[in-house]
């Protein structure tokens, strides 16, 4: 979806494009055109990464209105003529709503006032990218999208968007299965490597000094295993393993000391043997963490896609009964 905020059609100054994809607000960059001094703020069509999402750039899906982003190709708000125009995806004709329309409410006036504030914010060099994202999202959620109207003429579009969400969810499920299989294989690899390196880390503080990252990683794995064992039924085998893990953790937490030249010489064979094992362990552990993050992002995407799909299902049901669907009144938190 592309949103333009235009102050003057004749000079086309202060044009701002905000592009959204699959319910995500995406990266922004400031661009000054070569033809004139008009400024375009364009948000590129690349999804936000996990860090941006954690910071709140991701669109809030809880208001039951963001599904419109999957139906509308573009929206244009003209501050000069005080009109809002939008076009459904795949349609050649657009819909226009003027502030002078008899059925307008005070929210339409507020929208144009807020549009100017958004423009001022987007052009303010003191505002951070994240702040501009929040301002834009608030404007979309509370002022733009509530003005959009879809009718029975858009029923096929709604159904198509619903099918696309189903396909999107199926693709996510396939990625989740691949992610789960890869994580299972990596977990098995790490478990095998763990049995090879823990004895040396427990026995030699010098080895712990040489490989602190692996030591910390194994401590985390052993702590997680201990918690799981404590939740299991206490059998002789479980108790034996639990006691072993406790002793290993205590040893790994002990202080380490750097190896002397004589110690290295005496244990050169052990160090050569461990070197390759530790390299494989560190690489496998990095991959495991990466796939775990990937799985978290996929699950989040599936939840949002499912919400959008259900919203579209509800709209389809409503359009089958009434001529025009009006987005629900939004309530602030």
Coordinates of C-alpha atoms in Angstrom, one line a residue:
X1 CA 0.0 0.0 0.0
X2 CA 1.3 3.4 -0.9
X3 CA 0.2 6.5 1.0
X4 CA 0.9 10.0 -0.4
X5 CA 0.4 13.1 1.7
X6 CA 0.2 16.1 -0.8
X7 CA 0.0 19.7 0.1
X8 CA -0.3 21.0 -3.4
X9 CA -0.9 19.1 -6.6
X10 CA 0.3 21.9 -8.8
X11 CA 3.9 21.9 -7.4
X12 CA 3.9 18.4 -5.9
X13 CA 5.9 19.6 -3.0
X14 CA 6.3 17.7 0.2
X15 CA 5.2 14.3 -1.1
X16 CA 5.6 11.4 1.3
X17 CA 5.3 7.8 0.3
X18 CA 4.7 5.1 3.0
X19 CA 4.8 1.6 1.7
X20 CA 3.5 -1.4 3.7
X21 CA 3.9 -5.0 2.9
X22 CA 2.1 -8.0 4.5
X23 CA 1.1 -5.9 7.5
X24 CA 4.6 -4.6 8.2
X25 CA 5.9 -1.1 8.2
X26 CA 9.2 -1.2 6.4
X27 CA 12.6 0.6 6.3
X28 CA 12.5 4.3 5.5
X29 CA 14.9 6.6 3.6
X30 CA 14.9 10.3 2.7
X31 CA 15.2 11.1 -1.0
X32 CA 15.5 14.5 -2.7
X33 CA 14.6 14.3 -6.4
X34 CA 17.1 15.6 -9.0
X35 CA 14.3 17.5 -10.9
X36 CA 13.4 19.9 -8.2
X37 CA 13.5 20.5 -4.5
X38 CA 10.5 18.3 -3.7
X39 CA 11.1 15.8 -1.0
X40 CA 10.0 12.2 -1.0
X41 CA 10.1 10.0 2.1
X42 CA 9.8 6.5 0.8
X43 CA 9.7 3.4 2.9
X44 CA 11.3 0.6 1.0
X45 CA 9.6 -2.8 0.5
X46 CA 11.8 -4.8 2.8
X47 CA 10.3 -6.1 6.0
X48 CA 11.5 -4.9 9.4
X49 CA 14.1 -7.1 11.1
X50 CA 13.6 -8.7 14.5
X51 CA 15.2 -5.8 16.4
X52 CA 13.0 -3.2 14.7
X53 CA 10.0 -5.4 15.5
X54 CA 11.0 -5.6 19.1
X55 CA 11.2 -1.9 19.2
X56 CA 7.6 -1.5 18.1
X57 CA 7.8 -0.8 14.4
X58 CA 5.6 -3.8 13.6
X59 CA 2.0 -2.9 13.0
X60 CA -0.4 -3.6 15.8
X61 CA -2.9 -6.2 14.4
X62 CA -5.3 -6.2 17.3
X63 CA -7.7 -3.5 16.1
X64 CA -9.3 -5.6 13.3
X65 CA -8.7 -3.0 10.6
X66 CA -5.2 -3.6 9.2
X67 CA -6.6 -6.2 6.8
X68 CA -7.4 -3.2 4.6
X69 CA -3.7 -3.0 3.7
X70 CA -4.2 -6.2 1.8
X71 CA -7.1 -4.7 -0.2
X72 CA -6.0 -1.1 -1.0
X73 CA -3.3 -0.3 -3.6
X74 CA -2.8 3.3 -2.7
X75 CA -4.3 6.2 -0.7
X76 CA -3.7 9.9 -1.4
X77 CA -4.6 12.6 1.0
X78 CA -4.6 16.1 -0.6
X79 CA -4.4 18.8 2.0
X80 CA -5.1 21.6 -0.5
X81 CA -8.4 20.3 -1.9
X82 CA -9.1 18.5 1.4
X83 CA -9.9 15.1 -0.2
X84 CA -8.9 11.6 0.4
X85 CA -8.7 9.2 -2.6
X86 CA -7.9 5.5 -2.6
X87 CA -7.8 2.6 -5.1
X88 CA -8.5 -1.1 -4.4
X89 CA -5.8 -3.5 -5.7
X90 CA -6.2 -4.3 -9.3
X91 CA -8.9 -1.7 -10.0
X92 CA -8.5 1.0 -12.6
X93 CA -10.9 3.5 -10.9
X94 CA -10.4 5.1 -7.6
X95 CA -12.7 6.3 -4.8
X96 CA -12.7 9.9 -3.7
X97 CA -14.1 11.4 -0.5
X98 CA -14.3 15.2 0.0
X99 CA -14.5 17.0 3.3
X100 CA -17.6 18.7 1.8
X101 CA -19.4 15.4 1.4
X102 CA -22.7 15.4 3.3
X103 CA -21.9 12.1 5.1
X104 CA -18.5 13.2 6.4
X105 CA -17.9 13.4 10.2
X106 CA -15.6 15.5 12.3
X107 CA -12.9 12.7 12.1
X108 CA -12.3 13.7 8.4
X109 CA -11.5 17.2 9.4
X110 CA -9.2 15.9 12.1
X111 CA -7.5 13.7 9.5
X112 CA -6.4 16.6 7.4
X113 CA -5.2 18.5 10.5
X114 CA -3.2 15.4 11.6
X115 CA -1.8 14.9 8.0
X116 CA 0.0 18.3 8.3
X117 CA 1.5 17.2 11.7
X118 CA 2.7 14.0 10.1
X119 CA 4.4 16.0 7.2
X120 CA 6.0 18.2 9.8
X121 CA 7.3 15.2 11.7
X122 CA 8.6 13.4 8.7
X123 CA 10.6 16.5 7.6
X124 CA 11.9 17.2 11.1
X125 CA 15.6 16.1 11.2
X126 CA 15.4 16.0 15.0
X127 CA 12.9 13.1 14.9
X128 CA 14.3 9.6 14.8
X129 CA 13.3 7.0 12.3
X130 CA 11.4 5.0 14.9
X131 CA 9.5 8.1 16.0
X132 CA 8.5 8.8 12.4
X133 CA 7.3 5.2 12.1
X134 CA 5.1 5.5 15.2
X135 CA 3.6 8.8 14.0
X136 CA 2.9 7.3 10.6
X137 CA 1.3 4.2 12.1
X138 CA -0.9 6.2 14.4
X139 CA -2.0 8.3 11.5
X140 CA -2.9 5.3 9.4
X141 CA -4.7 3.5 12.2
X142 CA -6.7 6.3 13.6
X143 CA -7.3 8.6 10.6
X144 CA -6.7 7.0 7.2
X145 CA -8.0 3.4 7.4
X146 CA -11.3 4.4 9.2
X147 CA -12.1 6.5 6.2
X148 CA -11.8 3.6 3.7
X149 CA -15.0 2.0 2.4
X150 CA -15.3 -1.2 0.5
X151 CA -18.4 -2.6 -1.1
X152 CA -19.8 -5.7 -2.6
X153 CA -17.9 -4.7 -5.8
X154 CA -14.8 -5.6 -3.8
X155 CA -16.0 -9.1 -2.8
X156 CA -13.7 -10.9 -5.3
X157 CA -10.8 -8.8 -4.0
X158 CA -11.5 -9.8 -0.4
X159 CA -11.8 -13.5 -1.4
X160 CA -8.5 -13.3 -3.3
X161 CA -6.8 -11.7 -0.4
X162 CA -8.2 -14.4 1.8
X163 CA -6.7 -17.1 -0.5
X164 CA -3.4 -15.3 -0.5
X165 CA -3.3 -15.4 3.3
X166 CA -4.0 -19.1 3.2
X167 CA -1.1 -19.6 0.8
X168 CA 1.1 -17.3 3.0
X169 CA 0.3 -19.4 6.1
X170 CA 1.0 -22.6 4.2
X171 CA 4.4 -21.2 3.2
X172 CA 5.1 -20.3 6.8
X173 CA 4.2 -23.8 7.9
X174 CA 6.6 -25.3 5.4
X175 CA 9.4 -22.9 6.7
X176 CA 8.5 -23.9 10.3
X177 CA 8.8 -27.6 9.5
X178 CA 12.2 -27.0 7.9
X179 CA 13.3 -24.9 10.8
X180 CA 12.2 -27.6 13.3
X181 CA 14.0 -30.3 11.4
X182 CA 17.2 -28.3 11.2
X183 CA 17.0 -27.4 14.9
X184 CA 16.5 -31.0 15.8
X185 CA 19.5 -32.0 13.8
X186 CA 21.6 -29.3 15.4
X187 CA 20.5 -30.2 18.9
X188 CA 21.6 -33.8 18.3
X189 CA 25.0 -32.6 17.0
X190 CA 25.5 -30.4 20.0
X191 CA 24.5 -33.2 22.4
X192 CA 27.1 -35.5 20.8
X193 CA 29.8 -32.8 21.0
X194 CA 28.8 -32.0 24.6
X195 CA 29.7 -35.5 25.7
X196 CA 33.1 -35.1 24.1
X197 CA 34.2 -31.8 25.5
X198 CA 32.5 -31.5 29.0
X199 CA 35.0 -34.0 30.6
X200 CA 38.0 -31.9 29.5
X201 CA 36.3 -28.6 30.6
X202 CA 35.5 -30.1 34.0
X203 CA 39.0 -31.5 34.5
X204 CA 41.2 -28.7 33.2
X205 CA 40.6 -25.0 34.2
X206 CA 43.1 -24.2 31.4
X207 CA 40.7 -25.5 28.8
X208 CA 37.9 -23.4 30.3
X209 CA 40.2 -20.4 30.0
X210 CA 40.9 -21.1 26.3
X211 CA 37.2 -21.6 25.4
X212 CA 35.1 -19.3 27.6
X213 CA 32.3 -19.0 25.1
X214 CA 31.9 -22.8 24.8
X215 CA 32.1 -23.1 28.6
X216 CA 29.2 -20.6 29.0
X217 CA 27.2 -22.2 26.3
X218 CA 27.5 -25.7 27.9
X219 CA 26.7 -24.2 31.3
X220 CA 23.4 -22.9 29.8
X221 CA 22.7 -26.3 28.2
X222 CA 23.4 -28.2 31.4
X223 CA 21.2 -25.8 33.5
X224 CA 18.3 -26.3 31.0
X225 CA 18.8 -30.1 31.2
X226 CA 18.8 -29.9 35.0
X227 CA 15.5 -28.1 35.1
X228 CA 14.0 -30.7 32.8
X229 CA 15.4 -33.5 35.0
X230 CA 13.9 -31.9 38.1
X231 CA 10.5 -32.0 36.4
X232 CA 10.8 -35.7 35.5
X233 CA 9.7 -38.6 37.6
X234 CA 12.5 -39.4 40.1
X235 CA 14.0 -42.7 39.0
X236 CA 17.5 -44.0 39.8
X237 CA 18.6 -43.2 36.3
X238 CA 17.2 -39.6 36.5
X239 CA 18.8 -39.1 39.9
X240 CA 22.1 -40.3 38.7
X241 CA 22.1 -38.0 35.7
X242 CA 20.9 -35.1 37.8
X243 CA 23.7 -35.5 40.3
X244 CA 26.2 -35.7 37.4
X245 CA 24.9 -32.5 35.9
X246 CA 25.1 -30.7 39.2
X247 CA 28.7 -31.7 39.6
X248 CA 29.5 -30.7 36.0
X249 CA 27.9 -27.3 36.5
X250 CA 29.9 -26.6 39.7
X251 CA 33.1 -27.5 37.9
X252 CA 32.3 -25.2 34.9
X253 CA 31.6 -22.3 37.2
X254 CA 35.0 -22.6 39.0
X255 CA 37.6 -20.0 38.1
X256 CA 40.0 -20.7 35.2
X257 CA 43.6 -20.0 34.7
X258 CA 45.7 -19.4 31.5
X259 CA 47.7 -22.4 30.4
X260 CA 51.5 -22.2 30.8
X261 CA 53.9 -23.2 28.0
X262 CA 54.8 -26.4 29.9
X263 CA 51.1 -27.3 30.3
X264 CA 50.4 -26.7 26.6
X265 CA 53.4 -28.9 25.7
X266 CA 52.2 -31.7 28.0
X267 CA 48.7 -31.6 26.7
X268 CA 49.4 -30.7 23.0
X269 CA 47.7 -33.9 21.8
X270 CA 44.5 -33.1 23.8
X271 CA 44.4 -29.5 22.6
X272 CA 44.8 -30.6 18.9
X273 CA 42.0 -33.1 19.4
X274 CA 39.7 -30.6 21.1
X275 CA 40.4 -27.7 18.6
X276 CA 38.3 -29.2 15.8
X277 CA 35.6 -30.3 18.2
X278 CA 35.2 -26.8 19.6
X279 CA 35.1 -25.2 16.2
X280 CA 32.3 -27.5 15.1
X281 CA 30.5 -26.9 18.5
X282 CA 30.7 -23.1 18.2
X283 CA 29.5 -23.1 14.6
X284 CA 26.6 -25.5 15.4
X285 CA 25.6 -23.3 18.4
X286 CA 25.5 -20.2 16.3
X287 CA 23.3 -21.9 13.7
X288 CA 21.0 -23.2 16.5
X289 CA 20.5 -19.7 17.9
X290 CA 19.9 -18.3 14.4
X291 CA 17.3 -21.0 13.6
X292 CA 15.7 -20.4 17.0
X293 CA 15.3 -16.7 16.2
X294 CA 14.0 -17.6 12.7
X295 CA 11.4 -19.9 14.3
X296 CA 10.3 -17.1 16.7
X297 CA 9.8 -14.7 13.7
X298 CA 7.9 -17.3 11.7
X299 CA 5.5 -18.1 14.6
X300 CA 4.9 -14.3 15.0
X301 CA 4.3 -14.0 11.3
X302 CA 1.8 -16.9 11.3
X303 CA -0.2 -15.4 14.2
X304 CA -0.5 -12.1 12.3
X305 CA -1.3 -13.8 9.0
X306 CA -4.0 -15.9 10.8
X307 CA -5.5 -12.8 12.3
X308 CA -5.6 -11.1 8.9
X309 CA -7.2 -14.2 7.3
X310 CA -9.9 -14.3 10.0
X311 CA -10.6 -10.6 9.6
X312 CA -11.0 -11.1 5.8
X313 CA -13.3 -14.0 6.5
X314 CA -15.5 -11.8 8.6
X315 CA -15.5 -9.0 6.0
X316 CA -16.5 -11.5 3.3
X317 CA -19.4 -12.7 5.5
X318 CA -20.5 -9.1 6.1
X319 CA -20.3 -8.1 2.4
X320 CA -22.6 -11.0 1.6
X321 CA -25.2 -9.4 3.8
X322 CA -24.8 -5.6 3.4
X323 CA -23.9 -3.3 0.5
X324 CA -21.0 -1.5 2.1
X325 CA -18.6 -2.5 4.9
X326 CA -17.5 0.2 7.3
X327 CA -14.4 -0.4 9.3
X328 CA -15.1 -0.7 13.0
X329 CA -14.7 2.4 15.3
X330 CA -11.2 2.3 16.8
X331 CA -10.7 2.7 20.5
X332 CA -7.5 4.0 21.9
X333 CA -5.7 1.8 24.4

